[in-house]
Amino acid sequence: MRRGFVSSEQFTGWAFVTPAAVIIGLFGAAPIVWSAVMSFQKNNLLTPSTPFVGTANYRQLAHDPVVAQAIQHTLIYTALFVPGTMAAGLFLAVAMNRKIRFISFYRTAAYATVAISTISEAIVFIWLFDPSYGVINYFLSWFGVPPQQFINSPSQALYVIVIMTIWGWTGFSVVIYLAALQGVPQHLTEAAAIDGAGPWQAFRRVTLPLLSPASLFLAVWLTINALQLFDEVYLSTQGGPLNATTVLVYYLYIQAFQQFNFGYASAIAYFLFLVIIVITVIQFRVGRRFTYYRS
Amino acid sequence: MTATSAPARGGVRSPAGGAVRGARRRWRLPFSPWHLVLIPATIVLIFPFVWLVITSVETPAEALHFPPVLVPHQLRLANYPDALHSAPFGRFFVNSAIVAVVTVLSNLVLCSLAGYAFARFRFLGRTALFAVIMATLMVPFQVTMIPQFIITKWLGVHVLAAVGINHIGALILPNAATAFGIFFLRQFFRTLPLEYEESARVDGASRLTVLIRIVLPLATPALATLAALTFLDSWNNFLWPLIAITSTNQMTLPLGLATFQGAHQTEWTLLMAANVMSLVPMLCIFFLAQRYFIRSVAATGLAGT
């Protein structure tokens, strides 16, 4: 009887699942509920009690001018970063999708950015864009452009972060598009050419629609990552100058781990979650109309 | 974008009209015109690396000079030992390696077990448990990081110091099994034919033996993919180490580098030497196992399409 239970699917099933389930339950599932509860509490580490305050944290969020700025910066950043990375990746992948000399060198150069940590990337770019000694200002001087302040300038800092993150994600985007291009059957583009389509038309009408599932995936994936931008901001600008690069996750980090307003930070986190869900759902809805799946 | 309208690949078989073809042939370059696009693009892509390495062997005076010194007069390799004296990068490297390797191994073991159970067994609560695990996959880390911090702190104080705040164990345990890993392996296991497993069972093999002897060898490509992705994620993770670790000897490379940058903001030559040392190990691993990494990254895309 006992032996029967130990060797039963019930027992082995749970025995196999339990170690992973405990870890995910403890660090993944329980915190989701806990931070939801916390977002309705006043919890600031200074006082031991954590009284419920109703929707006070969410009302504070709605009236916090820094949150409004952070939302604006996050959306501007996302709106530039996502199409920029997709365009760079698509362009390079199309250029690299052919058997020519040195092609594996070109590809490796593009892939290498996948292996670079966000911190290494940010350190290189703040040096490239250094206002006083940066090599970018030197290149600009060739074209008669006066030295720019870049990350010291409230009007430019966010765009420098856009550029460095596009560089950092280009390799990823190239990998995805190259894999998708490998799945485009050559006979379709050849058939288009026989029907009189030029290379641009064949690309526009045949290749691009066949790449649409990859494009939708990239749009969603890059957007989710863009809305969670943190590392580069932390390293390069710390949200400045004058809050010009304060994005949602950076502000959340400041509230949680520098001000220790866990309750308010949890409310910001849930707000971020909501933004991600809404934008992702919209992308899938809109994307479905333009996405072509070969069955 | 417009460059994609350049003439298509060396079209010997190009079905375009004869007259046009003849006209084009006279203009043909001795090499593919795509090189004209790819060479500048590649220069832009690798220039940051090149400039990083150049700065790392310049003298401070050369680095803080405008216009920048593009070719250093001499190689000042002393920047590297100097950087190593200012911060324990060897230690950071070892910490990063321990965290990444242990995280990869535990993910392979735990996600294989759980993924196999979800793929093949029927047990009470299977569907509900799987749904909960999948739900955690959709929630961004920022939502769970505050409770995760509190739980980790509590565990360190009340259960085991080695997994508490300020120990590299705190970087391993929360990621020791991931919802993505379980989902990914479950999907793969379900594509395997049942016959081998069934005949092994008939011969008296236990479930665990079947998993280890029959299923996992068939799943090597999926395991390699999961290992590569987990390794990259762990190696480059920054936000959680930033929250969980404050003492220098427990830091991983990204955190150690960021802290070093905060302390030596104007010492660009040291900072770049430190950055080169942090980059090179990962770049080497990446180039050696390039095929695996690329396949893994592409797999995340294929999973989504």
Coordinates of C-alpha atoms in Angstrom, one line a residue:
Chain A
M1 CA 0.0 0.0 0.0
R2 CA 2.7 2.4 1.1
R3 CA 5.0 1.4 -1.7
G4 CA 2.2 1.8 -4.1
F5 CA 1.8 5.5 -3.0
V6 CA 5.5 6.3 -3.2
S7 CA 5.7 4.9 -6.7
S8 CA 2.4 6.5 -7.8
E9 CA 2.3 9.4 -10.2
Q10 CA 0.8 11.6 -7.4
F11 CA 3.9 11.2 -5.3
T12 CA 6.5 11.4 -8.0
G13 CA 4.8 14.3 -9.6
W14 CA 4.9 16.3 -6.5
A15 CA 8.4 15.2 -5.6
F16 CA 9.7 16.3 -9.0
V17 CA 7.9 19.7 -8.9
T18 CA 8.3 20.7 -5.2
P19 CA 11.9 22.0 -5.2
A20 CA 11.3 24.4 -8.1
A21 CA 7.8 25.2 -6.9
V22 CA 9.0 26.2 -3.5
I23 CA 11.6 28.6 -5.0
I24 CA 9.2 30.1 -7.5
G25 CA 6.4 30.3 -4.9
L26 CA 8.7 32.0 -2.3
F27 CA 10.5 34.5 -4.6
G28 CA 8.0 34.8 -7.5
A29 CA 4.4 34.1 -6.5
A30 CA 4.2 35.2 -2.9
P31 CA 5.9 38.5 -3.6
I32 CA 3.3 39.4 -6.2
V33 CA 0.5 39.2 -3.6
W34 CA 2.6 40.7 -0.9
S35 CA 3.6 43.8 -2.9
A36 CA -0.1 44.2 -3.9
V37 CA -1.0 44.3 -0.2
M38 CA 2.0 46.6 0.5
S39 CA 0.8 49.1 -2.1
F40 CA -2.2 49.7 0.2
Q41 CA 0.0 50.1 3.3
K42 CA 2.2 52.8 4.7
N43 CA 5.5 50.9 5.0
N44 CA 8.7 53.0 5.4
L45 CA 11.0 50.8 7.5
L46 CA 11.3 53.7 10.1
T47 CA 8.2 52.7 11.9
P48 CA 7.6 49.0 12.7
S49 CA 3.9 49.1 12.1
T50 CA 2.5 49.0 8.6
P51 CA -1.0 50.4 8.7
F52 CA -3.4 50.2 5.8
V53 CA -3.9 53.5 4.2
G54 CA -6.5 52.6 1.5
T55 CA -5.6 54.0 -1.9
A56 CA -3.4 56.8 -0.5
N57 CA -0.3 55.5 -2.3
Y58 CA -2.1 55.5 -5.6
R59 CA -3.6 58.9 -5.0
Q60 CA -0.1 60.2 -4.2
L61 CA 1.1 58.6 -7.4
A62 CA -1.5 60.4 -9.4
H63 CA -0.4 63.8 -8.0
D64 CA 3.3 63.3 -7.9
P65 CA 4.9 65.6 -10.5
V66 CA 8.0 63.4 -10.7
V67 CA 5.9 60.4 -11.6
A68 CA 4.3 62.4 -14.4
Q69 CA 7.8 63.3 -15.7
A70 CA 9.0 59.8 -15.3
I71 CA 6.0 58.5 -17.3
Q72 CA 6.7 61.0 -20.0
H73 CA 10.4 60.1 -20.2
T74 CA 9.7 56.4 -20.2
L75 CA 7.3 56.7 -23.1
I76 CA 9.6 59.0 -25.1
Y77 CA 12.4 56.6 -24.5
T78 CA 10.3 53.6 -25.5
A79 CA 9.0 55.3 -28.6
L80 CA 12.5 56.0 -29.9
F81 CA 14.3 52.9 -28.7
V82 CA 12.0 50.3 -30.0
P83 CA 11.6 51.4 -33.6
G84 CA 15.3 52.4 -33.6
T85 CA 16.5 49.0 -32.5
M86 CA 14.1 47.2 -34.9
A87 CA 15.2 49.3 -37.9
A88 CA 18.9 48.8 -37.1
G89 CA 18.4 45.1 -36.6
L90 CA 16.3 44.6 -39.8
F91 CA 18.7 46.7 -41.9
L92 CA 21.8 44.8 -40.7
A93 CA 20.1 41.4 -40.9
V94 CA 19.0 42.0 -44.5
A95 CA 22.5 43.1 -45.4
M96 CA 24.1 40.1 -43.6
N97 CA 21.7 37.5 -45.0
R98 CA 23.9 36.6 -47.9
K99 CA 27.0 34.5 -48.6
I100 CA 29.7 37.1 -49.3
R101 CA 33.2 37.4 -48.1
F102 CA 33.9 38.3 -44.4
I103 CA 30.2 37.7 -43.7
S104 CA 31.0 35.8 -40.5
F105 CA 33.2 38.6 -39.3
Y106 CA 30.4 41.1 -39.9
R107 CA 27.9 38.9 -38.1
T108 CA 30.2 38.3 -35.2
A109 CA 30.7 42.0 -34.8
A110 CA 27.0 42.5 -34.6
Y111 CA 26.4 39.6 -32.3
A112 CA 29.1 40.7 -29.8
T113 CA 26.8 43.4 -28.3
V114 CA 24.6 40.5 -27.0
A115 CA 27.4 39.6 -24.6
I116 CA 28.0 43.1 -23.2
S117 CA 26.5 43.9 -19.9
T118 CA 24.4 47.1 -19.6
I119 CA 27.0 48.4 -17.1
S120 CA 30.0 47.9 -19.5
E121 CA 28.0 49.4 -22.3
A122 CA 27.0 52.5 -20.3
I123 CA 30.6 53.1 -19.1
V124 CA 31.9 53.0 -22.7
F125 CA 29.2 55.4 -23.9
I126 CA 29.5 58.0 -21.2
W127 CA 33.1 58.1 -22.1
L128 CA 32.4 58.4 -25.9
F129 CA 29.9 61.2 -25.1
D130 CA 31.9 62.9 -22.4
P131 CA 31.2 66.7 -22.8
S132 CA 34.9 67.7 -22.3
Y133 CA 37.1 64.9 -23.7
G134 CA 34.6 62.7 -25.6
V135 CA 35.5 61.5 -29.0
I136 CA 32.0 62.1 -30.3
N137 CA 32.4 65.8 -29.7
Y138 CA 35.6 65.5 -31.7
F139 CA 33.9 63.8 -34.6
L140 CA 31.2 66.5 -34.5
S141 CA 33.8 69.2 -34.7
W142 CA 34.8 67.8 -38.1
F143 CA 31.4 69.0 -39.3
G144 CA 31.6 72.3 -37.6
V145 CA 29.3 71.3 -34.7
P146 CA 30.3 73.0 -31.4
P147 CA 30.9 70.7 -28.4
Q148 CA 27.7 69.4 -26.9
Q149 CA 26.9 68.8 -23.3
F150 CA 25.2 65.4 -23.9
I151 CA 24.6 63.7 -20.6
N152 CA 25.0 66.9 -18.7
S153 CA 22.3 68.6 -20.7
P154 CA 18.6 68.1 -19.7
S155 CA 17.6 68.3 -23.3
Q156 CA 20.1 65.7 -24.6
A157 CA 20.7 63.2 -21.9
L158 CA 17.7 61.0 -22.6
Y159 CA 18.7 60.7 -26.3
V160 CA 22.2 59.7 -25.4
I161 CA 20.7 56.8 -23.4
V162 CA 18.5 56.0 -26.4
I163 CA 21.6 55.7 -28.6
M164 CA 23.6 53.6 -26.1
T165 CA 20.7 51.1 -25.6
I166 CA 20.0 50.8 -29.3
W167 CA 23.7 49.9 -29.7
G168 CA 23.4 47.4 -26.9
W169 CA 20.3 45.7 -28.3
T170 CA 21.2 45.7 -32.0
G171 CA 22.9 42.3 -31.7
F172 CA 19.8 40.8 -30.3
S173 CA 17.6 42.3 -33.0
V174 CA 20.0 41.1 -35.7
V175 CA 19.9 37.6 -34.3
I176 CA 16.1 37.5 -34.3
Y177 CA 15.8 38.9 -37.8
L178 CA 18.5 36.8 -39.3
A179 CA 16.8 33.6 -37.9
A180 CA 13.5 34.8 -39.3
L181 CA 15.1 35.6 -42.7
Q182 CA 16.5 32.1 -42.9
G183 CA 12.9 31.0 -42.8
V184 CA 11.9 33.1 -45.9
P185 CA 11.8 30.6 -48.8
Q186 CA 13.9 31.9 -51.7
H187 CA 11.4 30.7 -54.3
L188 CA 8.9 33.3 -53.1
T189 CA 11.2 36.3 -53.6
E190 CA 12.3 34.7 -56.9
A191 CA 8.7 34.3 -58.0
A192 CA 8.2 38.0 -57.2
A193 CA 11.2 38.9 -59.3
I194 CA 9.8 36.8 -62.2
D195 CA 6.5 38.8 -61.9
G196 CA 8.5 41.9 -62.4
A197 CA 9.0 43.1 -58.9
G198 CA 12.3 45.1 -58.2
P199 CA 14.4 44.2 -55.2
W200 CA 12.8 46.9 -53.1
Q201 CA 9.3 45.8 -54.0
A202 CA 10.1 42.1 -53.4
F203 CA 11.4 43.1 -50.0
R204 CA 8.5 45.3 -49.2
R205 CA 5.8 43.0 -50.4
V206 CA 7.2 39.5 -49.8
T207 CA 10.0 39.5 -47.3
L208 CA 8.7 42.1 -44.9
P209 CA 5.3 40.4 -44.4
L210 CA 7.0 37.0 -43.9
L211 CA 9.1 38.7 -41.2
S212 CA 6.1 40.1 -39.4
P213 CA 5.9 37.5 -36.6
A214 CA 9.5 38.3 -35.8
S215 CA 8.7 42.0 -35.9
L216 CA 5.8 41.6 -33.6
F217 CA 7.9 39.6 -31.2
L218 CA 10.7 42.2 -31.2
A219 CA 8.2 45.0 -30.8
V220 CA 6.7 43.4 -27.7
W221 CA 9.9 42.2 -26.2
L222 CA 11.9 45.4 -26.7
T223 CA 8.9 47.5 -25.4
I224 CA 8.7 45.4 -22.2
N225 CA 12.5 45.9 -21.7
A226 CA 12.3 49.6 -22.6
L227 CA 9.6 50.3 -20.0
Q228 CA 11.9 48.7 -17.4
L229 CA 14.9 50.8 -18.3
F230 CA 17.1 51.2 -15.2
D231 CA 20.8 50.1 -15.5
E232 CA 22.0 52.7 -18.0
V233 CA 20.2 55.5 -16.2
Y234 CA 21.6 54.4 -12.8
L235 CA 25.1 54.3 -14.2
S236 CA 25.2 57.4 -16.5
T237 CA 22.9 60.1 -15.2
Q238 CA 21.3 58.9 -11.9
G239 CA 18.0 60.3 -13.3
G240 CA 19.5 63.8 -13.9
P241 CA 20.2 66.4 -14.9
L242 CA 17.1 68.0 -13.4
N243 CA 15.2 64.7 -13.5
A244 CA 15.6 64.7 -17.3
T245 CA 16.3 61.0 -17.4
T246 CA 14.2 59.9 -14.4
V247 CA 12.3 57.0 -15.8
L248 CA 9.6 54.9 -13.9
V249 CA 11.9 52.1 -12.6
Y250 CA 14.6 54.5 -11.6
Y251 CA 12.1 56.5 -9.5
L252 CA 10.7 53.3 -8.1
Y253 CA 14.2 52.3 -7.1
I254 CA 14.9 55.6 -5.4
Q255 CA 11.6 55.4 -3.5
A256 CA 12.1 51.8 -2.5
F257 CA 15.8 51.6 -1.7
Q258 CA 17.0 55.1 -1.0
Q259 CA 13.9 56.6 0.7
F260 CA 12.6 53.2 1.9
N261 CA 9.0 54.1 1.1
F262 CA 8.1 50.4 0.3
G263 CA 4.3 51.1 0.2
Y264 CA 4.6 53.9 -2.3
A265 CA 7.2 52.1 -4.3
S266 CA 4.9 49.0 -4.5
A267 CA 2.1 51.2 -5.9
I268 CA 4.5 52.5 -8.6
A269 CA 5.5 49.0 -9.4
Y270 CA 1.9 47.9 -9.9
F271 CA 1.3 51.0 -12.0
L272 CA 4.3 50.0 -14.1
F273 CA 2.9 46.5 -14.4
L274 CA -0.4 47.9 -15.6
V275 CA 1.3 50.1 -18.2
I276 CA 3.2 47.0 -19.5
I277 CA 0.0 44.9 -19.7
V278 CA -1.9 47.7 -21.5
I279 CA 0.8 48.4 -24.0
T280 CA 1.5 44.7 -24.7
V281 CA -2.2 43.9 -25.2
I282 CA -2.5 46.9 -27.6
Q283 CA 0.6 45.7 -29.5
F284 CA -0.9 42.2 -29.9
R285 CA -4.3 43.5 -31.0
V286 CA -2.8 45.9 -33.5
G287 CA 0.0 43.5 -34.5
R288 CA -2.4 40.7 -35.3
R289 CA -3.8 42.7 -38.1
F290 CA -0.4 43.2 -39.7
T291 CA 1.1 39.8 -38.8
Y292 CA 1.2 37.1 -41.4
Y293 CA 1.6 33.5 -40.0
R294 CA 2.4 30.7 -42.4
S295 CA 0.6 27.7 -41.1
Chain B
M1 CA 16.7 51.6 -45.0
T2 CA 17.0 52.8 -48.6
A3 CA 20.2 50.7 -49.2
T4 CA 18.0 47.6 -49.3
S5 CA 17.0 48.7 -52.8
A6 CA 20.6 48.3 -54.0
P7 CA 21.0 45.6 -56.6
A8 CA 20.3 42.1 -55.3
R9 CA 22.9 39.4 -54.8
G10 CA 25.3 38.6 -57.6
G11 CA 22.4 37.7 -59.9
V12 CA 23.8 35.4 -62.5
R13 CA 20.4 33.7 -62.5
S14 CA 18.7 37.1 -62.3
P15 CA 15.6 36.9 -64.4
A16 CA 15.6 40.6 -65.1
G17 CA 15.5 41.7 -68.8
G18 CA 18.6 41.1 -70.9
A19 CA 19.1 44.8 -71.8
V20 CA 19.0 45.9 -68.2
R21 CA 21.3 43.1 -67.3
G22 CA 23.8 44.1 -69.9
A23 CA 23.7 47.7 -68.7
R24 CA 24.2 46.6 -65.1
R25 CA 27.0 44.3 -65.8
R26 CA 29.2 47.2 -67.1
W27 CA 28.7 48.9 -63.7
R28 CA 29.3 45.9 -61.6
L29 CA 31.8 46.3 -58.7
P30 CA 34.5 43.7 -58.3
F31 CA 32.9 42.8 -54.9
S32 CA 29.4 42.7 -53.5
P33 CA 27.9 46.2 -53.1
W34 CA 26.7 45.1 -49.7
H35 CA 30.2 45.6 -48.4
L36 CA 29.8 49.3 -48.9
V37 CA 27.0 49.1 -46.4
L38 CA 28.4 46.5 -44.0
I39 CA 31.8 48.0 -43.6
P40 CA 30.6 51.4 -42.2
A41 CA 27.9 49.6 -40.1
T42 CA 30.5 47.3 -38.6
I43 CA 32.8 50.2 -37.9
V44 CA 30.0 51.9 -36.0
L45 CA 29.3 48.7 -34.1
I46 CA 32.8 48.0 -33.0
F47 CA 34.1 51.5 -32.6
P48 CA 33.0 51.6 -28.9
F49 CA 35.0 48.5 -28.2
V50 CA 38.0 49.9 -30.0
W51 CA 37.9 53.2 -28.2
L52 CA 37.5 51.4 -24.9
V53 CA 40.7 49.4 -25.5
I54 CA 42.6 52.4 -26.8
T55 CA 41.7 54.5 -23.7
S56 CA 42.6 51.6 -21.4
V57 CA 46.3 51.8 -22.6
E58 CA 46.6 55.6 -22.6
T59 CA 48.2 57.8 -20.0
P60 CA 45.7 59.9 -17.9
A61 CA 47.2 63.0 -19.7
E62 CA 46.4 61.5 -23.1
A63 CA 42.9 60.5 -22.1
L64 CA 42.1 64.0 -20.7
H65 CA 43.2 65.8 -23.8
F66 CA 41.0 67.4 -26.4
P67 CA 41.1 66.8 -29.3
P68 CA 41.3 63.1 -28.2
V69 CA 44.6 61.2 -28.8
L70 CA 43.4 58.5 -31.3
V71 CA 46.7 56.7 -31.3
P72 CA 48.5 56.6 -28.0
H73 CA 52.2 57.3 -28.1
Q74 CA 53.1 54.3 -26.0
L75 CA 51.1 51.5 -24.5
R76 CA 50.5 52.2 -20.8
L77 CA 49.6 48.6 -19.7
A78 CA 50.2 49.7 -16.1
N79 CA 46.6 50.8 -16.1
Y80 CA 45.6 47.2 -15.7
P81 CA 47.5 46.4 -12.5
D82 CA 46.6 49.8 -11.2
A83 CA 42.9 49.0 -11.7
L84 CA 43.4 45.7 -10.0
H85 CA 45.0 47.4 -7.0
S86 CA 42.1 49.8 -6.7
A87 CA 39.4 47.2 -6.6
P88 CA 39.3 43.4 -6.4
F89 CA 38.2 42.6 -9.9
G90 CA 39.5 39.0 -9.6
R91 CA 37.2 38.6 -6.7
F92 CA 34.2 40.1 -8.6
F93 CA 35.0 37.7 -11.5
V94 CA 35.1 34.7 -9.2
N95 CA 31.8 35.8 -7.6
S96 CA 30.2 36.3 -11.0
A97 CA 31.4 32.9 -12.1
I98 CA 30.2 31.1 -9.0
V99 CA 26.8 32.7 -9.2
A100 CA 26.4 32.1 -12.9
V101 CA 27.6 28.4 -12.8
V102 CA 25.6 27.4 -9.8
T103 CA 22.5 29.2 -11.1
V104 CA 22.8 27.4 -14.4
L105 CA 23.3 24.0 -12.8
S106 CA 20.4 24.3 -10.4
N107 CA 18.2 25.5 -13.2
L108 CA 19.1 22.6 -15.3
V109 CA 18.3 20.1 -12.5
L110 CA 15.2 21.7 -11.0
C111 CA 13.6 22.9 -14.2
S112 CA 14.2 19.4 -15.8
L113 CA 12.5 17.7 -12.9
A114 CA 9.5 20.1 -12.8
G115 CA 9.2 20.5 -16.5
Y116 CA 9.2 16.7 -17.0
A117 CA 6.5 16.2 -14.3
F118 CA 4.4 18.9 -15.9
A119 CA 4.9 17.3 -19.3
R120 CA 4.2 13.7 -18.5
F121 CA 2.6 13.1 -15.1
R122 CA -0.9 13.5 -13.8
F123 CA -1.1 14.6 -10.2
L124 CA -3.5 16.5 -8.1
G125 CA -3.2 20.3 -8.6
R126 CA -1.0 20.0 -11.6
T127 CA -3.0 22.5 -13.7
A128 CA -3.4 25.0 -10.9
L129 CA 0.3 24.9 -10.0
F130 CA 1.3 25.3 -13.6
A131 CA -1.0 28.2 -14.0
V132 CA 0.5 29.9 -10.9
I133 CA 4.1 29.4 -12.2
M134 CA 3.1 30.8 -15.6
A135 CA 1.5 33.8 -14.0
T136 CA 4.9 34.7 -12.3
L137 CA 6.4 34.7 -15.8
M138 CA 4.4 37.7 -16.8
V139 CA 5.1 39.9 -13.8
P140 CA 8.1 42.3 -14.1
F141 CA 10.8 41.9 -11.6
Q142 CA 10.2 45.4 -10.2
V143 CA 6.8 44.2 -8.8
T144 CA 8.4 41.4 -6.8
M145 CA 11.8 42.9 -5.8
I146 CA 10.7 44.6 -2.6
P147 CA 9.1 41.5 -1.0
Q148 CA 12.0 39.5 -2.4
F149 CA 14.4 41.8 -0.6
I150 CA 12.5 41.5 2.7
I151 CA 12.2 37.7 2.3
T152 CA 15.9 37.4 1.5
K153 CA 16.8 39.5 4.5
W154 CA 14.6 37.4 6.8
L155 CA 16.1 34.1 5.4
G156 CA 19.6 35.4 6.1
V157 CA 18.8 36.3 9.7
H158 CA 16.6 33.4 10.6
V159 CA 17.5 30.4 8.4
L160 CA 20.9 30.5 6.7
A161 CA 23.2 33.5 6.6
A162 CA 24.7 32.3 3.3
V163 CA 21.5 33.1 1.4
G164 CA 20.9 36.4 3.2
I165 CA 21.5 40.0 2.2
N166 CA 25.2 40.6 1.4
H167 CA 26.0 37.1 0.5
I168 CA 26.3 35.8 -3.1
G169 CA 23.9 33.1 -2.0
A170 CA 21.2 35.7 -2.2
L171 CA 22.0 36.1 -5.9
I172 CA 21.6 32.4 -6.5
L173 CA 18.7 31.2 -4.5
P174 CA 15.9 33.4 -5.9
N175 CA 16.9 32.4 -9.4
A176 CA 17.8 28.7 -8.7
A177 CA 14.6 27.7 -10.6
T178 CA 12.8 29.9 -13.1
A179 CA 9.3 29.8 -14.5
F180 CA 10.8 30.3 -18.0
G181 CA 13.0 27.3 -17.6
I182 CA 10.1 25.1 -16.5
F183 CA 7.9 26.2 -19.3
F184 CA 10.7 26.0 -21.9
L185 CA 11.7 22.4 -21.0
R186 CA 8.1 21.2 -20.6
Q187 CA 7.3 22.4 -24.1
F188 CA 10.4 20.5 -25.4
F189 CA 9.7 17.3 -23.4
R190 CA 6.2 17.2 -24.9
T191 CA 7.6 17.0 -28.4
L192 CA 9.6 13.8 -27.6
P193 CA 8.1 10.5 -28.6
L194 CA 6.5 8.6 -25.7
E195 CA 7.6 5.1 -26.9
Y196 CA 11.1 5.1 -25.5
E197 CA 9.9 6.2 -22.1
E198 CA 7.1 3.6 -22.1
S199 CA 9.3 0.7 -23.0
A200 CA 11.8 1.7 -20.3
R201 CA 9.0 1.8 -17.8
V202 CA 7.8 -1.7 -18.9
D203 CA 11.4 -2.9 -18.3
G204 CA 11.1 -1.7 -14.7
A205 CA 13.0 1.6 -14.8
S206 CA 11.9 4.3 -12.3
R207 CA 10.6 7.7 -13.4
L208 CA 13.8 9.3 -12.3
T209 CA 15.9 6.7 -14.3
V210 CA 13.7 7.3 -17.4
L211 CA 14.3 11.1 -17.1
I212 CA 18.1 10.8 -16.6
R213 CA 18.8 8.0 -19.0
I214 CA 16.4 8.6 -21.8
V215 CA 14.7 12.0 -21.8
L216 CA 17.6 14.3 -20.9
P217 CA 20.0 12.9 -23.5
L218 CA 17.3 13.5 -26.1
A219 CA 16.9 17.0 -24.7
T220 CA 20.5 18.2 -25.0
P221 CA 19.8 21.0 -27.4
A222 CA 17.1 22.4 -25.2
L223 CA 19.2 22.1 -22.1
A224 CA 22.1 23.9 -23.9
T225 CA 19.8 26.7 -24.9
L226 CA 18.5 27.1 -21.4
A227 CA 22.0 27.0 -20.0
A228 CA 23.3 29.7 -22.3
L229 CA 20.3 32.0 -21.6
T230 CA 20.5 31.5 -17.9
F231 CA 24.3 32.1 -18.0
L232 CA 23.9 35.4 -19.9
D233 CA 21.1 36.6 -17.6
S234 CA 23.0 35.8 -14.5
W235 CA 26.3 37.2 -15.7
N236 CA 24.8 40.6 -16.7
N237 CA 22.2 40.9 -13.9
F238 CA 22.5 44.3 -12.2
L239 CA 19.4 45.5 -10.3
W240 CA 19.0 42.6 -7.9
P241 CA 22.8 42.5 -6.9
L242 CA 22.6 46.3 -6.5
I243 CA 19.8 45.8 -4.0
A244 CA 21.1 42.7 -2.3
I245 CA 24.8 43.3 -2.0
T246 CA 26.7 46.2 -0.4
S247 CA 30.0 44.7 0.8
T248 CA 32.7 44.8 -1.8
N249 CA 33.9 41.2 -1.4
Q250 CA 30.5 39.8 -2.3
M251 CA 30.0 41.9 -5.5
T252 CA 29.6 40.5 -9.0
L253 CA 31.3 42.1 -12.0
P254 CA 28.6 44.5 -13.1
L255 CA 28.0 45.7 -9.6
G256 CA 31.7 46.0 -8.8
L257 CA 32.3 47.9 -12.0
A258 CA 29.4 50.3 -11.3
T259 CA 30.8 50.9 -7.8
F260 CA 34.3 51.4 -9.1
Q261 CA 32.9 53.9 -11.6
G262 CA 31.2 55.8 -8.8
A263 CA 34.5 56.1 -6.9
H264 CA 36.8 56.8 -9.8
Q265 CA 34.7 58.9 -12.1
T266 CA 37.4 61.0 -13.7
E267 CA 40.1 58.2 -13.8
W268 CA 39.0 57.2 -17.3
T269 CA 42.1 55.1 -18.1
L270 CA 41.6 52.9 -14.9
L271 CA 37.9 52.7 -15.5
M272 CA 38.4 51.5 -19.1
A273 CA 41.1 49.0 -18.1
A274 CA 38.6 47.7 -15.5
N275 CA 35.9 47.6 -18.1
V276 CA 38.1 45.7 -20.5
M277 CA 38.9 43.1 -17.9
S278 CA 35.2 42.7 -17.1
L279 CA 34.2 42.3 -20.7
V280 CA 36.9 40.0 -22.0
P281 CA 35.9 36.8 -20.1
M282 CA 32.3 37.0 -21.3
L283 CA 33.3 37.9 -24.8
C284 CA 35.7 34.9 -25.0
I285 CA 33.0 32.5 -23.7
F286 CA 30.6 34.1 -26.2
F287 CA 32.9 33.7 -29.2
L288 CA 33.9 30.1 -28.3
A289 CA 30.3 29.1 -27.9
Q290 CA 28.9 31.5 -30.4
R291 CA 26.7 29.0 -32.1
Y292 CA 25.0 28.0 -28.9
F293 CA 24.4 31.5 -27.7
I294 CA 23.0 32.6 -31.1
R295 CA 20.8 29.6 -31.3
S296 CA 19.6 30.3 -27.8
V297 CA 18.8 34.0 -28.4
A298 CA 17.1 33.1 -31.6
A299 CA 15.1 30.5 -29.7
T300 CA 13.5 33.2 -27.5
G301 CA 12.3 34.8 -30.7
L302 CA 11.0 31.6 -32.2
A303 CA 9.2 30.8 -28.9
G304 CA 7.4 34.1 -29.4
T305 CA 6.5 33.7 -33.0

